[in-house]
mmCIF file of C-alpha atoms and ligand atoms in Angstrom:
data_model
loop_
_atom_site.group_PDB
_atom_site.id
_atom_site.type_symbol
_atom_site.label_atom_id
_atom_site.label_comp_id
_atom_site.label_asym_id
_atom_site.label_seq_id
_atom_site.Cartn_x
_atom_site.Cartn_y
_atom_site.Cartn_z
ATOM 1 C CA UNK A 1 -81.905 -11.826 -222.964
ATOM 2 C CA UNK A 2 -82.839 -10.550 -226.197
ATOM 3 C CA UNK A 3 -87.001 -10.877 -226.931
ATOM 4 C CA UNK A 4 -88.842 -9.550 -230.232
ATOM 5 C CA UNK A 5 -92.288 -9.603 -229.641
ATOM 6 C CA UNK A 6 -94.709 -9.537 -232.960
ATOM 7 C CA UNK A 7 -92.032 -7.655 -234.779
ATOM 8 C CA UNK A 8 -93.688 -5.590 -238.463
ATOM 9 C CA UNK A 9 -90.970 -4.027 -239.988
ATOM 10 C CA UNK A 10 -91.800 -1.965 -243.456
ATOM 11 C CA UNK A 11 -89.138 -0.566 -246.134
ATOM 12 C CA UNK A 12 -91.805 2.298 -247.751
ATOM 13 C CA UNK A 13 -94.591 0.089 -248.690
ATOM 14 C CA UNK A 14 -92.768 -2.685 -248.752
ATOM 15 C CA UNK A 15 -93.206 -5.245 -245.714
ATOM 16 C CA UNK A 16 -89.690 -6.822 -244.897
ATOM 17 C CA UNK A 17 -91.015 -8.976 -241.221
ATOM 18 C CA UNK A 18 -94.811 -9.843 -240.199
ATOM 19 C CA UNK A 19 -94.850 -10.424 -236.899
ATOM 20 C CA UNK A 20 -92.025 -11.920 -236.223
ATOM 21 C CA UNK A 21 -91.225 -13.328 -232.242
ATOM 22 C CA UNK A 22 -87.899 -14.930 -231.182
ATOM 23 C CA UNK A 23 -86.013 -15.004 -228.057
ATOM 24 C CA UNK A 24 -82.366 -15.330 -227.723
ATOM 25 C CA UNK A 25 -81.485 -16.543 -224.034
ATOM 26 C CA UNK A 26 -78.667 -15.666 -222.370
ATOM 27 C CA UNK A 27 -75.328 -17.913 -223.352
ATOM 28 C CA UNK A 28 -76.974 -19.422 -226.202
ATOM 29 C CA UNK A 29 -76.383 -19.615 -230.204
ATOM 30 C CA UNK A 30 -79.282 -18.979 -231.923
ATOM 31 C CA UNK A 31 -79.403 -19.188 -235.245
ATOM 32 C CA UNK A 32 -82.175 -17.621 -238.289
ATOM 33 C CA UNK A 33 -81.691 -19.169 -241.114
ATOM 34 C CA UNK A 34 -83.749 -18.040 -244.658
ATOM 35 C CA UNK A 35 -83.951 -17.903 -248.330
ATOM 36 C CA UNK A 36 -82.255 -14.701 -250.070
ATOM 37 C CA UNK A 37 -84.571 -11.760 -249.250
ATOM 38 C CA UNK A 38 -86.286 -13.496 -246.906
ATOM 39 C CA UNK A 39 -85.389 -10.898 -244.494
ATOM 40 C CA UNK A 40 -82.551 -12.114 -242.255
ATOM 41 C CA UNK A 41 -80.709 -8.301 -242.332
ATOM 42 C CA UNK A 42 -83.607 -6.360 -242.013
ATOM 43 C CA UNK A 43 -84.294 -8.564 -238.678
ATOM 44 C CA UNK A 44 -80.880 -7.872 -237.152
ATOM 45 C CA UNK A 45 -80.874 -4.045 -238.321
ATOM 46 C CA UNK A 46 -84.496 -4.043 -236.802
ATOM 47 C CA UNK A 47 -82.836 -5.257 -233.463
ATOM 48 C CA UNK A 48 -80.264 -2.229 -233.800
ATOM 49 C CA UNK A 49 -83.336 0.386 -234.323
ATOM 50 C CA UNK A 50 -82.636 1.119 -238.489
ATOM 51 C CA UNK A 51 -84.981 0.192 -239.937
ATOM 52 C CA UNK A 52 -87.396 0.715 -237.070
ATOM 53 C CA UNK A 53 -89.715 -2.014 -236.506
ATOM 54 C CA UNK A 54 -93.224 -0.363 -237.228
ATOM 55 C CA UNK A 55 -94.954 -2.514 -234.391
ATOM 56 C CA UNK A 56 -94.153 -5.242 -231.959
ATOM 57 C CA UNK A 57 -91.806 -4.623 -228.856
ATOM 58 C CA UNK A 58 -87.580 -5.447 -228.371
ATOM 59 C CA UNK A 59 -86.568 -6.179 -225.000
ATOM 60 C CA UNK A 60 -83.157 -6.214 -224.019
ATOM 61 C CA UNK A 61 -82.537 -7.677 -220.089
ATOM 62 C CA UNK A 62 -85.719 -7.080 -219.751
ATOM 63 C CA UNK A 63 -85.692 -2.965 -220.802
ATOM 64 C CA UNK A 64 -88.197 -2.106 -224.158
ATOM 65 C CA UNK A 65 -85.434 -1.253 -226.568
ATOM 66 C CA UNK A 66 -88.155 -0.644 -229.273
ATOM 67 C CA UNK A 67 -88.170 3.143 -229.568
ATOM 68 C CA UNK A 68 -83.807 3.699 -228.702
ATOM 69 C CA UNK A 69 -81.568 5.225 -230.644
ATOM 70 C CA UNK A 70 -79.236 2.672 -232.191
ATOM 71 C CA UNK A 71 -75.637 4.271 -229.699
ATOM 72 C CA UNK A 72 -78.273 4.013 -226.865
ATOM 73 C CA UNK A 73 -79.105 0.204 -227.957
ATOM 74 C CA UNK A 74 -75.188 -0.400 -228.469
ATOM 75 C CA UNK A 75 -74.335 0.632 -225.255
ATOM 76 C CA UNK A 76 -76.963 -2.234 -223.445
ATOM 77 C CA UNK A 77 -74.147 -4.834 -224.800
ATOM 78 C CA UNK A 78 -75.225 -5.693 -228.478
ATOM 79 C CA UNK A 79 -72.794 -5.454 -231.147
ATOM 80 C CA UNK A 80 -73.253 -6.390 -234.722
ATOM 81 C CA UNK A 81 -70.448 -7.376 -237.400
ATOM 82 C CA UNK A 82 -72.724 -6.689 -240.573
ATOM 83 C CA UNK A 83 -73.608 -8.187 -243.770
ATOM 84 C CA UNK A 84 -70.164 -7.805 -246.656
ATOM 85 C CA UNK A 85 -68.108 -7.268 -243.400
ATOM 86 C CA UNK A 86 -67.837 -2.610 -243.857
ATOM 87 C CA UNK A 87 -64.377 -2.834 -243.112
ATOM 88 C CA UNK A 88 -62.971 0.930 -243.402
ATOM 89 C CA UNK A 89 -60.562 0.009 -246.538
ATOM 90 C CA UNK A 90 -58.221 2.572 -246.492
ATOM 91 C CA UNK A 91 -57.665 2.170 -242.720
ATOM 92 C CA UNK A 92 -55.713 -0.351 -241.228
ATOM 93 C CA UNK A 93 -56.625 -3.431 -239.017
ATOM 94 C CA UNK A 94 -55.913 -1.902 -235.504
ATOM 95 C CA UNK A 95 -57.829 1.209 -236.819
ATOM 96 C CA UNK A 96 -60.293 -0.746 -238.046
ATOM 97 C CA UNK A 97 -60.427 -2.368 -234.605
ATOM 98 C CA UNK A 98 -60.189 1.052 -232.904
ATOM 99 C CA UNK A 99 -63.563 2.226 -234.931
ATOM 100 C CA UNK A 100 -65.598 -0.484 -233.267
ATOM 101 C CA UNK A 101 -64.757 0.746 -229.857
ATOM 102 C CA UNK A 102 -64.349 4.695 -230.562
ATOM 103 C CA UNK A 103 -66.392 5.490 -227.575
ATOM 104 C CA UNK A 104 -64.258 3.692 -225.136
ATOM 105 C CA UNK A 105 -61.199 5.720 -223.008
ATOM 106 C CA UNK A 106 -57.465 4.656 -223.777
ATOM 107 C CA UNK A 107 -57.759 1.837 -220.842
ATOM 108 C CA UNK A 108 -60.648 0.364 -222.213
ATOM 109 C CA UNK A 109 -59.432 0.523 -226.156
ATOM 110 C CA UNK A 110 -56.262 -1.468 -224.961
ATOM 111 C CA UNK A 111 -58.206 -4.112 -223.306
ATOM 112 C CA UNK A 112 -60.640 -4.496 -226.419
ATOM 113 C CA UNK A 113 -57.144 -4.639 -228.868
ATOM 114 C CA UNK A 114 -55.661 -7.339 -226.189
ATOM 115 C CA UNK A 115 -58.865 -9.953 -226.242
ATOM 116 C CA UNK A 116 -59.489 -9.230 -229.890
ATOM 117 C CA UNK A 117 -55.857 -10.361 -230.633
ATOM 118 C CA UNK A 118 -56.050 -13.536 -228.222
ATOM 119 C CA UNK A 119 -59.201 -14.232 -230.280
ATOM 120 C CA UNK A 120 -57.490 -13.551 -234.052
ATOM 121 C CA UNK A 121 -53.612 -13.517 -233.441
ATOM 122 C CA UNK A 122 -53.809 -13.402 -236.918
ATOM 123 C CA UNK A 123 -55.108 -9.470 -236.510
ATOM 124 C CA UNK A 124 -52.123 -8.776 -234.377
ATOM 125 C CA UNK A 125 -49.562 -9.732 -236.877
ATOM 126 C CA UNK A 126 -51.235 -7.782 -239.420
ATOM 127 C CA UNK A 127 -52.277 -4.712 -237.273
ATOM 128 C CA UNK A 128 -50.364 -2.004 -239.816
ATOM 129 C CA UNK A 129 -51.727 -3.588 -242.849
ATOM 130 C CA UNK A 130 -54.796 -1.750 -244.636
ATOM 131 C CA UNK A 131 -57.723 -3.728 -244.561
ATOM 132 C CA UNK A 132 -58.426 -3.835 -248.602
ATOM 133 C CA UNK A 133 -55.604 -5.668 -248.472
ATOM 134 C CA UNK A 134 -56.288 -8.392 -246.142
ATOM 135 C CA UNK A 135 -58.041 -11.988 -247.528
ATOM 136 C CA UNK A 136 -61.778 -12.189 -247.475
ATOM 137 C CA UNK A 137 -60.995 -14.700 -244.546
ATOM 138 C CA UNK A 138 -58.989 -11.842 -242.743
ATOM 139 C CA UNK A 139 -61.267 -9.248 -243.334
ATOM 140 C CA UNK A 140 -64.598 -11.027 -241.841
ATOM 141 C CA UNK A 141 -61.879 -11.790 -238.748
ATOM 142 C CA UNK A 142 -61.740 -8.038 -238.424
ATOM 143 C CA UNK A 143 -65.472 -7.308 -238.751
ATOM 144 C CA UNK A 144 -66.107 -9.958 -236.083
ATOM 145 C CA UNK A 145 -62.724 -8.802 -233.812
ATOM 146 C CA UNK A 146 -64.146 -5.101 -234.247
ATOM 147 C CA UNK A 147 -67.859 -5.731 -232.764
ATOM 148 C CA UNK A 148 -65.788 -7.237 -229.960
ATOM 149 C CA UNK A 149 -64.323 -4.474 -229.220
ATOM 150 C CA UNK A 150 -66.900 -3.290 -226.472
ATOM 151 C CA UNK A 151 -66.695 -6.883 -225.088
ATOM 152 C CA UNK A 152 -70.558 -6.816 -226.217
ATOM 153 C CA UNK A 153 -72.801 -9.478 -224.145
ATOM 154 C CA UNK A 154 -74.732 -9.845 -227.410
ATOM 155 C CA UNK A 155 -73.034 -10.508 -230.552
ATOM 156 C CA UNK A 156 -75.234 -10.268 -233.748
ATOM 157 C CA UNK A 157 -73.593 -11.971 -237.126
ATOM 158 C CA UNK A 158 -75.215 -11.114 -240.581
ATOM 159 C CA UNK A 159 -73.730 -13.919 -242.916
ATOM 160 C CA UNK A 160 -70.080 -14.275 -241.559
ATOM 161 C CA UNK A 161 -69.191 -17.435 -244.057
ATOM 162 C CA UNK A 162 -70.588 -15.527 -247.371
ATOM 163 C CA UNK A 163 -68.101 -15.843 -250.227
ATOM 164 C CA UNK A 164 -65.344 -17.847 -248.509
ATOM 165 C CA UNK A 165 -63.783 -21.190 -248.797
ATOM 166 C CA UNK A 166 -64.324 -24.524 -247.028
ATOM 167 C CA UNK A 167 -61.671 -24.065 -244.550
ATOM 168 C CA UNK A 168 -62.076 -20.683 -243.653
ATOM 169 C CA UNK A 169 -66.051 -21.245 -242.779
ATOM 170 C CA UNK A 170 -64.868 -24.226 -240.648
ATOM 171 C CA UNK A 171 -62.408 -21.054 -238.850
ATOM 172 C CA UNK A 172 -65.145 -19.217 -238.453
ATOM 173 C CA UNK A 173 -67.426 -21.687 -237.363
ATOM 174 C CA UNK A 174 -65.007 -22.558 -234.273
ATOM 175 C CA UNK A 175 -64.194 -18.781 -233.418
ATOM 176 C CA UNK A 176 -68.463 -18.562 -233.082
ATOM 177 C CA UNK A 177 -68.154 -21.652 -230.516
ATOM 178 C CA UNK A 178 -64.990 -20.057 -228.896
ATOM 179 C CA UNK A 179 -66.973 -16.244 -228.639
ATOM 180 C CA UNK A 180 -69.744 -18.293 -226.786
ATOM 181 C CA UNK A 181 -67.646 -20.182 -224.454
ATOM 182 C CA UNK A 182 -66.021 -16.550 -223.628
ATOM 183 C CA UNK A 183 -69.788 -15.587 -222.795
ATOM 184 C CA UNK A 184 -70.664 -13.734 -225.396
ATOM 185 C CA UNK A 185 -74.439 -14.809 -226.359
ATOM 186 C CA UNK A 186 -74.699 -15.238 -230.534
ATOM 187 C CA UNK A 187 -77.638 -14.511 -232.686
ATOM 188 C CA UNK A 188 -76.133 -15.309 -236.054
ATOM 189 C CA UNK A 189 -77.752 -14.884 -239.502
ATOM 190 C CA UNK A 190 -76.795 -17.432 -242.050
ATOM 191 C CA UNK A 191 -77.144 -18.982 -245.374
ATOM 192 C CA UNK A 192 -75.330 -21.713 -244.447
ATOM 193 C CA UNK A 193 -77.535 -23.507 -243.096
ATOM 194 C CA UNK A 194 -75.930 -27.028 -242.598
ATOM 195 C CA UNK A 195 -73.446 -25.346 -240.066
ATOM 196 C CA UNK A 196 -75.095 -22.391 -238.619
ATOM 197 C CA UNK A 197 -78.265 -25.607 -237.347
ATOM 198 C CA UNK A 198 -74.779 -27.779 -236.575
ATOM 199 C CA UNK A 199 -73.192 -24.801 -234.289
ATOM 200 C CA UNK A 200 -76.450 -23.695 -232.967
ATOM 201 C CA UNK A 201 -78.542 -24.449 -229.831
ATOM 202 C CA UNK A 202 -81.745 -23.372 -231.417
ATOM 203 C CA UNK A 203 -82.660 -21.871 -234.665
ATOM 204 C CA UNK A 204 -85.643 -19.897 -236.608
ATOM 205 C CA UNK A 205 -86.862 -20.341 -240.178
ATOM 206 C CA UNK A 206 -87.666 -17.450 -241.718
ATOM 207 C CA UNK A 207 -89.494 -17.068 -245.009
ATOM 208 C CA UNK A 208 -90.914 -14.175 -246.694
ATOM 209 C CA UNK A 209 -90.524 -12.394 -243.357
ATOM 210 C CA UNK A 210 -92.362 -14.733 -241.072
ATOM 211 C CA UNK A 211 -91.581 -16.963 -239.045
ATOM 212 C CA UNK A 212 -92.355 -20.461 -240.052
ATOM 213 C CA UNK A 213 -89.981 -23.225 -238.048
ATOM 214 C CA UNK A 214 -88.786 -22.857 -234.507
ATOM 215 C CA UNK A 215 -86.752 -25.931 -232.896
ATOM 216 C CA UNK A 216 -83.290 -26.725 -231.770
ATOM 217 C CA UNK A 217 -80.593 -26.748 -234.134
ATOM 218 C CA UNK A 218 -80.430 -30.666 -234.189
ATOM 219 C CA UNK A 219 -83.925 -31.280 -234.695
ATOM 220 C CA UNK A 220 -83.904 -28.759 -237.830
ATOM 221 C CA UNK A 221 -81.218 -30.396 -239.367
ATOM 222 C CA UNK A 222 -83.286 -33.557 -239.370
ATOM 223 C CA UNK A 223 -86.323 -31.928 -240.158
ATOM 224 C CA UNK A 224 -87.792 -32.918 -243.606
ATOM 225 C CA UNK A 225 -88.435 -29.483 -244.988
ATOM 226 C CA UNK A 226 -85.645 -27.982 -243.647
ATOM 227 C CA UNK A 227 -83.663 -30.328 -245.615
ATOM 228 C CA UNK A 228 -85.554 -29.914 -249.046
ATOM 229 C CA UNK A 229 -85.619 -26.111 -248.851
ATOM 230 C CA UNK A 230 -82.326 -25.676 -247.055
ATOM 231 C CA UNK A 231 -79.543 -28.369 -246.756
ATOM 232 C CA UNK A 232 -80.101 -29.003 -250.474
ATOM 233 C CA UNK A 233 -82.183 -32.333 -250.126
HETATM 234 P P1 LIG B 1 -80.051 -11.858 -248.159
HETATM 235 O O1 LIG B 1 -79.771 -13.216 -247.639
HETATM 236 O O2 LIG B 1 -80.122 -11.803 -249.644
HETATM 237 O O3 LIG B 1 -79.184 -10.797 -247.558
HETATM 238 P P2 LIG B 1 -82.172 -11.261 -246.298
HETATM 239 O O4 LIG B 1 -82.928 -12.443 -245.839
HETATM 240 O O5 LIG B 1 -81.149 -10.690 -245.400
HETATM 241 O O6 LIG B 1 -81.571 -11.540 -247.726
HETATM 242 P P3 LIG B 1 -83.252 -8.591 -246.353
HETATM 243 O O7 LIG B 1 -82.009 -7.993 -246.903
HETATM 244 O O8 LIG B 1 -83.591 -8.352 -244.965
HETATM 245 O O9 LIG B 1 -83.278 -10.152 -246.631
HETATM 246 O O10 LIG B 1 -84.465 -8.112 -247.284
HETATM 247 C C1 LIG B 1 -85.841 -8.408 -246.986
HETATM 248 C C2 LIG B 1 -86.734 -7.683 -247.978
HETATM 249 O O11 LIG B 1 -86.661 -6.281 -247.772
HETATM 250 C C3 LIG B 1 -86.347 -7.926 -249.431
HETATM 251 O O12 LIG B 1 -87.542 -7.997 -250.187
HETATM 252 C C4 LIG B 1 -85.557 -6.686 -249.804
HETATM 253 O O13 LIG B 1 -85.677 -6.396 -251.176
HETATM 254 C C5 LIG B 1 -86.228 -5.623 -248.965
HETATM 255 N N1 LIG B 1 -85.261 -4.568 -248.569
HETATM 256 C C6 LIG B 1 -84.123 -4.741 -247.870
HETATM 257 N N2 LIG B 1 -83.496 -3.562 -247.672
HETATM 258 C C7 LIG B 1 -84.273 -2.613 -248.275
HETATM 259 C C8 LIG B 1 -84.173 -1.198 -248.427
HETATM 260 N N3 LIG B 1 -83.145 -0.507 -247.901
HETATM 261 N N4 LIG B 1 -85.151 -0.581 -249.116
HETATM 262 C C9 LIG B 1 -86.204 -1.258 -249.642
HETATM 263 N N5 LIG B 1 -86.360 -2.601 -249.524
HETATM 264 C C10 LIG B 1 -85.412 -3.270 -248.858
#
């Protein structure tokens, strides 16, 4: 579904991925899991055309998404809820929600509100309340809720556990498995990496913006480095 092929991506002089390859198939939860800096973010924003990957080719079903502008790439059926969740602050949740779909017609926006709050009833109840006011919990609920607002086929999630407590990563954890079993395909970006390798099918290692490990989730989590460097011995 989604393929990066020998991805360079620069900041300036600065080189953030050295060709990088991974493949995300179709119904599957991959995860890329990395050190701090390692460049997790600048992958996913690669995918989304800013920063724009310097060399190396993006397929998306099978169209070169390299060169698109990131509305045109959003339109395929990607979506992305981003690192430190961007909620709009001073707007509330079901404007919030509205943002992530502000292309669609009224029809559309209605039936993005509807399976967002079947997903998080918990954003229907609180639809009038501003989103600086909502729990950390709550808030990444919204980010997620409003990149599913175009009922995207490819859902891209930069650190949605960052900063929040036990229980609320084991929430979020079981919405990913639900948004999957919906049929939404998941490339998600974690530091977690005990339960982004449990949750996922396959995962990536990523260090100093290579590649370094590619396996399934479960043979990650046993693997011996992995553990050391990631899962904390
Ligand atoms: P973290 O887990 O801390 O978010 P990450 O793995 O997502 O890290 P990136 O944020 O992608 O890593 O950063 C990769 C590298 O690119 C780092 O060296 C970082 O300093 C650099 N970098 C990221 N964004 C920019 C930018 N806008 N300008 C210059 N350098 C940047």
């Amino acid at each position: 579904m989604l393929k990066l092929e020998n991805i360079c991506t620069y900041y300036g002089a600065i080189q953030a991925l050295d060709d990088v390859s991974i493949e995300v198939k179709q119904g599957e939860i991959v995860t890329l899991i990395g050190a701090n800096g390692a460049g997790k973010t600048t992958l996913l924003m690669t995918v989304c055309g800013a920063p724009r990957a310097k060399s190396g080719h993006i397929s998306f079903e099978g169209e070169d998404i390299t060169h698109q502008e990131t509305h045109v790439i959003m339109r395929h059926g990607i979506a992305i809820s981003p690192e430190g969740r961007r909620v709009f602050p001073d707007l509330t949740v079901v404007e919030n929600l509205k943002m992530g779909g502000f292309f669609l017609n009224k029809q559309q926006t209605a039936e993005g509100l509807e399976h967002v709050y079947t997903l998080f009833p918990r954003l229907e109840e609180r639809a009038n309340q501003r989103a600086v006011t909502m729990s950390g919990g709550e808030q990444q609920m919204l980010a997620i809720g409003r990149a599913l607002m175009t009922k995207p086929k490819l859902l891209l999630l930069d650190e949605p556990t960052l900063g929040l407590a036990p229980l609320i990563i084991t929430q979020i954890f079981d919405i990913i498995r639900t948004i999957r079993e919906q049929g939404v395909t998941v490339f998600l970006v974690e530091q977690n990496a005990n339960k982004a390798l449990q949750v996922a099918d396959r995962g990536y290692v990523l260090e100093t913006g290579k590649v370094v490990l590619a396996d399934t989730g479960a043979n990650l989590l046993s693997n011996d480095a992995v553990r050391k460097a990631y899962l904390g011995g």
